[in-house]
Coordinates of C-alpha atoms (C1' of nucleotides) in Angstrom, one line a residue:
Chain A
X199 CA 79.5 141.8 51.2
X200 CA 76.4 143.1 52.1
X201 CA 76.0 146.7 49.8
X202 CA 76.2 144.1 46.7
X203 CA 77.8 141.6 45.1
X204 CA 79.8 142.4 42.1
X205 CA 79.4 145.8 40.7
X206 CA 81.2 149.1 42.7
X207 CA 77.9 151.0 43.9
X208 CA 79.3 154.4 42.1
X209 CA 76.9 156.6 40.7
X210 CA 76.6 156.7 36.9
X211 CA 77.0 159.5 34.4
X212 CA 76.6 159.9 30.4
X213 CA 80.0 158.7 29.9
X214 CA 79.3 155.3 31.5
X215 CA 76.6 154.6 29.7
X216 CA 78.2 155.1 26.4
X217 CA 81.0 153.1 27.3
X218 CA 79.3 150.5 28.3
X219 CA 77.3 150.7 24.5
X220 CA 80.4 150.9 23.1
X221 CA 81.4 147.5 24.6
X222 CA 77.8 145.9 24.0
X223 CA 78.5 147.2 20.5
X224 CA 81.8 145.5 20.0
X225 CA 80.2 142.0 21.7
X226 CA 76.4 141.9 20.0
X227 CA 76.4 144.1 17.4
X228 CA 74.3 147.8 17.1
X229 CA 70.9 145.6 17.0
X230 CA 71.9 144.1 20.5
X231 CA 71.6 147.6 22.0
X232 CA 68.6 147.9 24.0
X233 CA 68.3 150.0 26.9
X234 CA 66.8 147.4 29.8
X235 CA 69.6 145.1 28.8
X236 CA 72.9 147.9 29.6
X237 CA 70.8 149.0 32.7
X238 CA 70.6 145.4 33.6
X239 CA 74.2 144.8 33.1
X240 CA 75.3 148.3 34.5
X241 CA 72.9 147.0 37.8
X242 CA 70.3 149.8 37.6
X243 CA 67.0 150.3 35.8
X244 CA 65.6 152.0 32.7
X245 CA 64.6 155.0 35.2
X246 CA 68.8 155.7 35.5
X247 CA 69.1 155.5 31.6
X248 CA 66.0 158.4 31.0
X249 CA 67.8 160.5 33.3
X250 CA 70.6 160.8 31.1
X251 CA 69.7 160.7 27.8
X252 CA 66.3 161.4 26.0
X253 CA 66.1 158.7 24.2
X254 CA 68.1 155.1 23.1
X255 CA 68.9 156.9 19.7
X256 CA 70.7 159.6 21.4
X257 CA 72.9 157.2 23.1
X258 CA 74.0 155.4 20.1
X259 CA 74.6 159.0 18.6
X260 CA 76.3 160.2 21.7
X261 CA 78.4 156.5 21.6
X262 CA 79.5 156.7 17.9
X263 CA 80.8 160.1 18.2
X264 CA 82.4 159.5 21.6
X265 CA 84.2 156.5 19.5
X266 CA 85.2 158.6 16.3
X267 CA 86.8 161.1 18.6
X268 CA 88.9 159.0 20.6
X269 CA 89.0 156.1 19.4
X270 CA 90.8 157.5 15.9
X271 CA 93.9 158.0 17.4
X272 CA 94.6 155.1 19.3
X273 CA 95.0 153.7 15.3
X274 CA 96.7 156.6 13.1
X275 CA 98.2 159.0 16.0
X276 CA 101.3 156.7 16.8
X277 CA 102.0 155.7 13.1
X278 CA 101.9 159.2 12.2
X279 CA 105.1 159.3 14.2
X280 CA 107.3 157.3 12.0
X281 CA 109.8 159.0 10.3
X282 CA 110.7 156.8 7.3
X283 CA 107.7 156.4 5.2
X284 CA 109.4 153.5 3.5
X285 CA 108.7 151.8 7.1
X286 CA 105.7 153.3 7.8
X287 CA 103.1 151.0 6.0
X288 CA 104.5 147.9 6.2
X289 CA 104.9 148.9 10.5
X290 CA 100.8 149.8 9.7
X291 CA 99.9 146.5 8.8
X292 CA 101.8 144.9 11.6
X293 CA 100.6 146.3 14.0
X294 CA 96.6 146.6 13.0
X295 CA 97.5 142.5 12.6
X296 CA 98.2 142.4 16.0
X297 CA 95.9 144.5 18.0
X298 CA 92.8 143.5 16.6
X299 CA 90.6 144.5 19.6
X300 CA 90.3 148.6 19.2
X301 CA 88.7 147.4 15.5
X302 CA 86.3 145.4 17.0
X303 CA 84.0 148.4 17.2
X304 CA 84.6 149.1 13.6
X305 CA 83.6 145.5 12.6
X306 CA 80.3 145.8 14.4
X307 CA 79.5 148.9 12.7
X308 CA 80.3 147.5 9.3
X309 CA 77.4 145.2 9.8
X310 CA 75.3 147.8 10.5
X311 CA 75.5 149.8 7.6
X312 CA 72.3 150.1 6.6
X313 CA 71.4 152.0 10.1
X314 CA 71.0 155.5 9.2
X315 CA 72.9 156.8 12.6
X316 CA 76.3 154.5 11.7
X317 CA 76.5 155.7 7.7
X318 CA 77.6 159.0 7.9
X319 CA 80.2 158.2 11.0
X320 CA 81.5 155.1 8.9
X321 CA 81.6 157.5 6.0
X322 CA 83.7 159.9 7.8
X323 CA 86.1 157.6 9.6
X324 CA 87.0 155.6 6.4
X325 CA 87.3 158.0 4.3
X326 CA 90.2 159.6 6.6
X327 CA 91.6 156.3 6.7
X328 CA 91.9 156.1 3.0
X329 CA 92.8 159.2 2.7
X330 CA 96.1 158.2 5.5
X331 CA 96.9 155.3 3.1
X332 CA 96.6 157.0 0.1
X333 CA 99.5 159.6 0.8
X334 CA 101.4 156.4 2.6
X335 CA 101.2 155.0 -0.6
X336 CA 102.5 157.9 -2.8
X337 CA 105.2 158.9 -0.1
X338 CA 106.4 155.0 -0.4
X339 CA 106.6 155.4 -4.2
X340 CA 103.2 155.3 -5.9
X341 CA 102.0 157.5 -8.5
X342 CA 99.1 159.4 -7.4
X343 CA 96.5 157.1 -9.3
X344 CA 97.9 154.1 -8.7
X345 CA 98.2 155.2 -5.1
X346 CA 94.7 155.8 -4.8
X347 CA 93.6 152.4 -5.8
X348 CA 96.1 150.6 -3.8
X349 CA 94.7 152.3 -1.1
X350 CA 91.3 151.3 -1.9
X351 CA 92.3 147.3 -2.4
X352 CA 94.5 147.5 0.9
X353 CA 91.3 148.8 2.7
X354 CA 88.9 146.6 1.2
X355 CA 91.5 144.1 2.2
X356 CA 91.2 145.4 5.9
X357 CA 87.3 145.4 6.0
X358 CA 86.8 141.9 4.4
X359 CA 89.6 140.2 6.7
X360 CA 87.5 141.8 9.5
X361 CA 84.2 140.4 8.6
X362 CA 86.3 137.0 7.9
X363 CA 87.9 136.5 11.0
X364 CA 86.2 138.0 13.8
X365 CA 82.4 137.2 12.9
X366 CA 83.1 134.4 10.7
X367 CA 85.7 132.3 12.3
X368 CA 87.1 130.7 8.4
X369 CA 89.3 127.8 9.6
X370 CA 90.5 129.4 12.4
X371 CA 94.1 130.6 11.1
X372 CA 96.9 129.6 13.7
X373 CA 99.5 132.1 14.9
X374 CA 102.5 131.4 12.6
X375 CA 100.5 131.0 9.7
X376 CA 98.8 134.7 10.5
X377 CA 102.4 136.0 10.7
X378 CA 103.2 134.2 7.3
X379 CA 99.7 135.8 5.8
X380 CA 100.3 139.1 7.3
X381 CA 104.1 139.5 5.5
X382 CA 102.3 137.9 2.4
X383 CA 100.3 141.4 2.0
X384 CA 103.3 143.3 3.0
X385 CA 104.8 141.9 0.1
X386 CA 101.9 141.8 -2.5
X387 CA 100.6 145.1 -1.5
X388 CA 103.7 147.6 -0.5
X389 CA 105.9 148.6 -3.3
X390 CA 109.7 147.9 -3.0
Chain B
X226 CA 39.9 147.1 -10.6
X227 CA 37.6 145.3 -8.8
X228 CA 39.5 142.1 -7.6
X229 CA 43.5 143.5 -7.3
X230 CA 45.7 146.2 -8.7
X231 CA 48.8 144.7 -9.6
X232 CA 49.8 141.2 -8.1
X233 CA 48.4 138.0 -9.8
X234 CA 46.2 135.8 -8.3
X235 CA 47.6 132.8 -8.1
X236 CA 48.1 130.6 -5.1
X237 CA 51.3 130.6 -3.7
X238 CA 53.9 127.8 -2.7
X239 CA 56.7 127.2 -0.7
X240 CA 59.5 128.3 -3.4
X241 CA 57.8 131.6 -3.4
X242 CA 57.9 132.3 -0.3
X243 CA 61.7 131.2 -0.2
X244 CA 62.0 133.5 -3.3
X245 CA 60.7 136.4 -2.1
X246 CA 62.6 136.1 1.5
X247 CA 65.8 135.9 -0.9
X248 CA 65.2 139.3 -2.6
X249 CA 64.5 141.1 0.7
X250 CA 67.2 140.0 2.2
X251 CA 69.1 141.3 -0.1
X252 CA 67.5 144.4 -0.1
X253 CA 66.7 145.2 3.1
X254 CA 68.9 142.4 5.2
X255 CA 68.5 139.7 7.2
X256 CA 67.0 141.6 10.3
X257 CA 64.1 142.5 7.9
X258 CA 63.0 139.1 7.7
X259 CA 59.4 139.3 9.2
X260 CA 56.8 137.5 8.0
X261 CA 53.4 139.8 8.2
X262 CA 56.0 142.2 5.6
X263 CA 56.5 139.6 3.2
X264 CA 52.9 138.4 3.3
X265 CA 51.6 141.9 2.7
X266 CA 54.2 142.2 -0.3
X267 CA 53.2 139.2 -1.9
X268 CA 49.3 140.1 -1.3
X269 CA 48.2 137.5 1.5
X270 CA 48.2 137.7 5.2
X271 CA 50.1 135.5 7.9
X272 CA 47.5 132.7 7.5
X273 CA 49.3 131.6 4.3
X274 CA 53.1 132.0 5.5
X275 CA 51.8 129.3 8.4
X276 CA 50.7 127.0 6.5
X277 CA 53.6 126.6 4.3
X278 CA 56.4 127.2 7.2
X279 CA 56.2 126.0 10.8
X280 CA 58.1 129.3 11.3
X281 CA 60.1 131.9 10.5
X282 CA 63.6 130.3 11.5
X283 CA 62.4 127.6 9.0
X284 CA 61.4 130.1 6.2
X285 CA 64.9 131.6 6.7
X286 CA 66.5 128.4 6.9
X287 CA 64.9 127.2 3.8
X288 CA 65.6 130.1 1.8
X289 CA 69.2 129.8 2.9
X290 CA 69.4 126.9 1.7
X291 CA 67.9 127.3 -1.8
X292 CA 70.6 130.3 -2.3
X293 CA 73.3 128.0 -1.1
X294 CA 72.2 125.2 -3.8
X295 CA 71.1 126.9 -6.8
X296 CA 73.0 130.5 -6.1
X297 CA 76.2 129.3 -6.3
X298 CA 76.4 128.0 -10.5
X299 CA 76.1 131.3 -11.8
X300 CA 79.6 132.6 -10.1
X301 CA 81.6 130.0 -10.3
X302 CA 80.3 127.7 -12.7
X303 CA 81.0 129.3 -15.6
X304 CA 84.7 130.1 -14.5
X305 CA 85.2 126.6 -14.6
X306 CA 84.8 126.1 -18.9
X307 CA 88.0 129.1 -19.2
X308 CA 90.3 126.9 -20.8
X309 CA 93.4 128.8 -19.9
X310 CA 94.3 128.8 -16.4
X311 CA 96.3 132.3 -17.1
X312 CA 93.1 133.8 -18.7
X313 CA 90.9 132.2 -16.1
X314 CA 91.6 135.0 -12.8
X315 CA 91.0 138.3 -14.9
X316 CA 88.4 137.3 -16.5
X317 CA 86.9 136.3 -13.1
X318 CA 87.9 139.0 -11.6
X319 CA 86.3 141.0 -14.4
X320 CA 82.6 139.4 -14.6
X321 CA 82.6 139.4 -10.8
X322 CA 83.5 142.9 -10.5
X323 CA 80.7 143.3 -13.6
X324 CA 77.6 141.4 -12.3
X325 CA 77.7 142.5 -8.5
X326 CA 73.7 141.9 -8.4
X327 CA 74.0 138.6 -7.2
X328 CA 76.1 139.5 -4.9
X329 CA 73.9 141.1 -2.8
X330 CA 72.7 138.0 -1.0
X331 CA 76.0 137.6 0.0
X332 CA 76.7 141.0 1.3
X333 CA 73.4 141.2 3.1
X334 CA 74.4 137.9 4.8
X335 CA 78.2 139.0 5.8
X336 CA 76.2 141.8 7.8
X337 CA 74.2 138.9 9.5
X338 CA 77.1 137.3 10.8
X339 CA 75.9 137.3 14.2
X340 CA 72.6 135.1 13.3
X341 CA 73.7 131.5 14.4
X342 CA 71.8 130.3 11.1
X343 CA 73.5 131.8 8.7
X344 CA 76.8 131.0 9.9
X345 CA 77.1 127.8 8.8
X346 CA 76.2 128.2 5.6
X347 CA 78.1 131.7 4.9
X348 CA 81.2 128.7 6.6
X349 CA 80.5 126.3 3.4
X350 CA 80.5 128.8 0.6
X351 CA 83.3 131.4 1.9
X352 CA 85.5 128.2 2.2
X353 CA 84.4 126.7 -1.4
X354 CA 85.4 130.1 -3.0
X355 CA 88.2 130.2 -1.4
X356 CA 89.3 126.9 -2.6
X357 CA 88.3 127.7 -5.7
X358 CA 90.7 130.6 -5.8
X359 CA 93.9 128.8 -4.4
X360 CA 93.6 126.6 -6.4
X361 CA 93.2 128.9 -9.8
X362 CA 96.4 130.6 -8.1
X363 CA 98.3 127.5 -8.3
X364 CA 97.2 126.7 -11.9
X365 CA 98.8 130.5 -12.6
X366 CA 101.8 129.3 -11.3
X367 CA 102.0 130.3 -7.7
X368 CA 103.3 128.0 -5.0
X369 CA 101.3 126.2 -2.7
X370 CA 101.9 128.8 0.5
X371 CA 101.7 131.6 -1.6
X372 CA 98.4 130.4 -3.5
X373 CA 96.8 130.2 -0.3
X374 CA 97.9 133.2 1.2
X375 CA 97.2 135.0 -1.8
X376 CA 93.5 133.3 -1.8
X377 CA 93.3 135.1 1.5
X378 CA 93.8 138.5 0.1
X379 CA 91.7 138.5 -2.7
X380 CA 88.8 137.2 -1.0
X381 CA 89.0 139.7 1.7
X382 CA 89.4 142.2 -0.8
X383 CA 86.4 140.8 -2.4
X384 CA 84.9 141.1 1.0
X385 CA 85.8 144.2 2.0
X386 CA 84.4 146.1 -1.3
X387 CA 81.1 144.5 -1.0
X388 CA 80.7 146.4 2.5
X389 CA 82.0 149.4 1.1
X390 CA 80.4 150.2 -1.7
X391 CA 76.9 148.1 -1.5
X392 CA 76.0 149.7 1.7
X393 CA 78.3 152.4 2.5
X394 CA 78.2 154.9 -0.7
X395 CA 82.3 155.7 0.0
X396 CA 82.7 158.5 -2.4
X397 CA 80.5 156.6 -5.1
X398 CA 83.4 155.6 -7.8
X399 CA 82.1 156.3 -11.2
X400 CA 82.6 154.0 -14.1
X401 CA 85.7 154.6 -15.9
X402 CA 87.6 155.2 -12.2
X403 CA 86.1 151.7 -11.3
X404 CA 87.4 150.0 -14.3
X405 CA 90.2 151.1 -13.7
X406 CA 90.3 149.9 -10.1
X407 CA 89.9 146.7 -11.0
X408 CA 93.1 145.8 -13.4
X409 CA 94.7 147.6 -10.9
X410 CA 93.5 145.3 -8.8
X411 CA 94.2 142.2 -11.6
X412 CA 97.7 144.1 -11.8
X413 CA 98.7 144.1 -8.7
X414 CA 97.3 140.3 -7.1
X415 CA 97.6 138.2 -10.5
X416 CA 101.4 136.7 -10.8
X417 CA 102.5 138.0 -14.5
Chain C
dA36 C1' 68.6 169.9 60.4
dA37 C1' 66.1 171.1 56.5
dG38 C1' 66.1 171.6 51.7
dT39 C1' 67.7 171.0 47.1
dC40 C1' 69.5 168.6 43.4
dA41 C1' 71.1 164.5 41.1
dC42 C1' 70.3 159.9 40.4
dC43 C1' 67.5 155.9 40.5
dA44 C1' 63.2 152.4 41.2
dT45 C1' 58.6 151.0 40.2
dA46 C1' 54.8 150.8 37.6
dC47 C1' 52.4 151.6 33.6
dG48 C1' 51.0 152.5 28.4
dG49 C1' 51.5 151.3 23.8
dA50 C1' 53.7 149.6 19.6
dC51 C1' 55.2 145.7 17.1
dG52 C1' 56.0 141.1 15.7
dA53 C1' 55.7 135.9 16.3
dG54 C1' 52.7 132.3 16.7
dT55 C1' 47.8 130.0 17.3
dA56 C1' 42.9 128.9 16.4
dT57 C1' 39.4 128.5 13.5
dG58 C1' 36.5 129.2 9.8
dG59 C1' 36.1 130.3 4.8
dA60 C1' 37.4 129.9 -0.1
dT61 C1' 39.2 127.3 -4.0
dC62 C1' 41.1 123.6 -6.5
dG63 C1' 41.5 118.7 -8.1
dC64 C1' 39.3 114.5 -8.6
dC65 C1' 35.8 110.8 -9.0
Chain D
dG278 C1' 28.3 118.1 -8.4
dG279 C1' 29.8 116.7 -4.3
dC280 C1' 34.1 116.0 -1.3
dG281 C1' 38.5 116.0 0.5
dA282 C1' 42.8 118.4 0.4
dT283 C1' 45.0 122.7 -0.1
dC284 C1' 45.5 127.4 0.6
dC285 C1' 44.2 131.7 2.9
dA286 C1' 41.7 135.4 6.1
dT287 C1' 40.4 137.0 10.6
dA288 C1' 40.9 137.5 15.2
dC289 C1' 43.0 136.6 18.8
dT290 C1' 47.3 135.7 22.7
dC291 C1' 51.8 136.6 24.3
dG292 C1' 56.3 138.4 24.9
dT293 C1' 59.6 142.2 24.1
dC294 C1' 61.1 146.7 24.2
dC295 C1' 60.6 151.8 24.0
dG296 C1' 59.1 155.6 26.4
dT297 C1' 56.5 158.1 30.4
dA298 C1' 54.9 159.2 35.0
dT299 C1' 55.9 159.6 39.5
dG300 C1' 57.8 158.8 43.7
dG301 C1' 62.0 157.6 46.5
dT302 C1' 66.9 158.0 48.3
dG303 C1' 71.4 159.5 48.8
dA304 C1' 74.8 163.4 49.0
dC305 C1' 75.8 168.1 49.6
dT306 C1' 74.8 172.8 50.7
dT307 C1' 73.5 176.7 54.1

DNA sequence: AAGTCACCATACGGACGAGTATGGATCGCC
DNA sequence: GGCGATCCATACTCGTCCGTATGGTGACTT
C-alpha cells in the first residue's frame, strides 16, 4: 500500500497512451483531449507524454489510426461470416442494436467533424461501411440503385440514432420497446 | 475611407449580438463561440459584448433561445396548412430535403451535444419534431406503435444525413442522384 | 559496479481567451 | 446646449493549456 494507491506502477509506452485517448475520446469528446489531463489520469506528468510523442496532434493521429485499424473489424469481420445473405442484415442490425459500446468512439468523432485530423478517417471508415451495406443490400435483393440509397438511409439511420441516444438521451427508450424499434427497421428497411 | 470600409456604423443591441452568435454557430460551431471573434466581426471590441451580456454562457444561452422561439415556424409551421394528411409527409420530406440552410443551426448543435446548455433545448425541439412526425404518421394511416416507431426512423435518418453530408463531404451526391435519394427515401418510409 | 538508455518530474515560457476597470464617445431629452 | 443614460475602447488580470528545457530515477547491460 505504500508504492501507490490505485494505478499498477508499470511503465508506459505509445500504445498506452493512445488507448487511454481513445477512451477519453469515447467519454468527453476529441475537444476533451488535453495532454495534462491523460497524464493526470494515467498518474504521470506532461514530461512522460513528450517522451513519446512530439506533439498532442500526433497522438490523436496516432489514436484515430490505431482505432480504424482495429477497431473495424470487431464490427464487419464477424458478419462477414454469415453465409445466408438473406440473414445477414437483419443479424447486422441486431447486433450493432445491442453492442453499442465499440460505436461509442464513432459517435464522438461524428461531433467532431469539422476537425481536420477526424475528416479524412471518418471519410474512409464510412465509406467502407456503406460500401458493406450496399452489396448486403443487392445480395438481399435490391437493384443496384435502389441498393445504394437504401444503404445511404440505413446509415443515415445509424448515425442519427447515435447522436439521439447516446449524447442526447430522447425519452430514454426502455428495453422492450428498443427491441420493438429495432425489428421496426428490420422490417421497414430490409426487403422480403 | 476615412471612418470604415465595409460595416455600418450603427450602434449595436442585444439581438445582434444573439444574431450574429447564431450564424457562427452555424458556421463554425458551438466551440467557436468566443466573444473577442464576434466583436471583431461585427467591428467593436469586448467593451461592447460586456455591456450587453454579463457573459458568454448568457450570450449563448440567449441566442439559443431566440433560435428555439423564432427558428422553429419556418419548418414546421408551414407543414401544418397541407390540407391532406397523405400529401402532407412528401411534401415535407421534400422542402426539408430542399431548404437544408436552416438546418445548420441544428446540425452545428447535434455536434455540441456534450455542452450542458444546449442540451435542454436540442431535448424540447428533437421531442416537438418528433411528435410532429408521429403524429403525421398516424394521420397516413399507420397505427399507433408503428407511428411512433416509424417517427424514430425518420428522424434519425434526418439526423444522420445532416452529419453526413453538412460536415463530412461523403462522396458529395450531386443533384439529380440526390433527388432521387429522397423519394427513395419517401418510397421506402411513407405507408402507400 | 559503473554506465547507458528509457522513462519520467519539475519548472518555465508563451499563446489565447474570459472577465474587469475605467474612461471616452454619442445619443436622447428638457 | 447641457446632462444623464447608453454604448464602446483601452488596458489590464487571471486561468488554462501547449510545448520546452533540463535534471532525476529506475532497469538492464558488460
Amino acid at each position: 500500500m505504500n508504492v501507490s494507491s490505485k494505478p499498477e506502477r508499470t511503465r508506459l509506452s505509445a500504445e498506452d497512451w493512445e488507448l487511454a485517448a481513445l477512451h477519453l475520446i469515447a467519454e468527453q469528446g476529441v475537444g476533451a483531449l488535453a495532454v495534462e489531463a491523460l497524464a493526470r489520469q494515467l498518474g504521470v506528468t506532461k514530461g512522460s507524454f513528450y517522451w513519446h510523442f512530439r506533439t498532442r496532434e500526433a497522438l490523436l493521429q496516432a489514436a484515430l489510426e490505431r482505432w480504424e485499424q482495429y477497431g473495424e473489424r470487431e464490427v464487419l469481420g464477424q458478419i462477414e461470416q454469415i453465409a445466408d445473405p438473406r440473414k445477414r442484415l437483419p443479424e447486422l442490425f441486431r447486433r450493432v442494436a445491442h453492442e453499442l459500446q465499440p460505436h461509442r468512439v464513432y459517435a464522438a468523432l461524428l461531433k467532431a467533424l469539422d476537425h481536420p485530423q477526424v475528416v479524412p478517417v471518418m471519410a474512409r471508415v464510412s465509406q467502407r461501411r456503406m460500401e458493406f451495406l450496399t452489396t448486403a443490400y443487392r445480395e438481399a435483393g435490391l437493384p443496384a440503385p435502389q441498393a445504394l440509397n437504401r444503404a445511404r438511409l440505413t446509415y443515415a439511420a445509424y448515425v442519427g440514432f447515435l447522436q439521439l441516444n447516446f449524447t442526447l438521451g430522447l425519452p430514454r427508450i426502455n428495453h422492450e420497446e428498443f427491441d420493438a424499434y429495432v425489428e421496426h427497421m428490420i422490417a421497414t428497411l430490409i426487403p422480403a
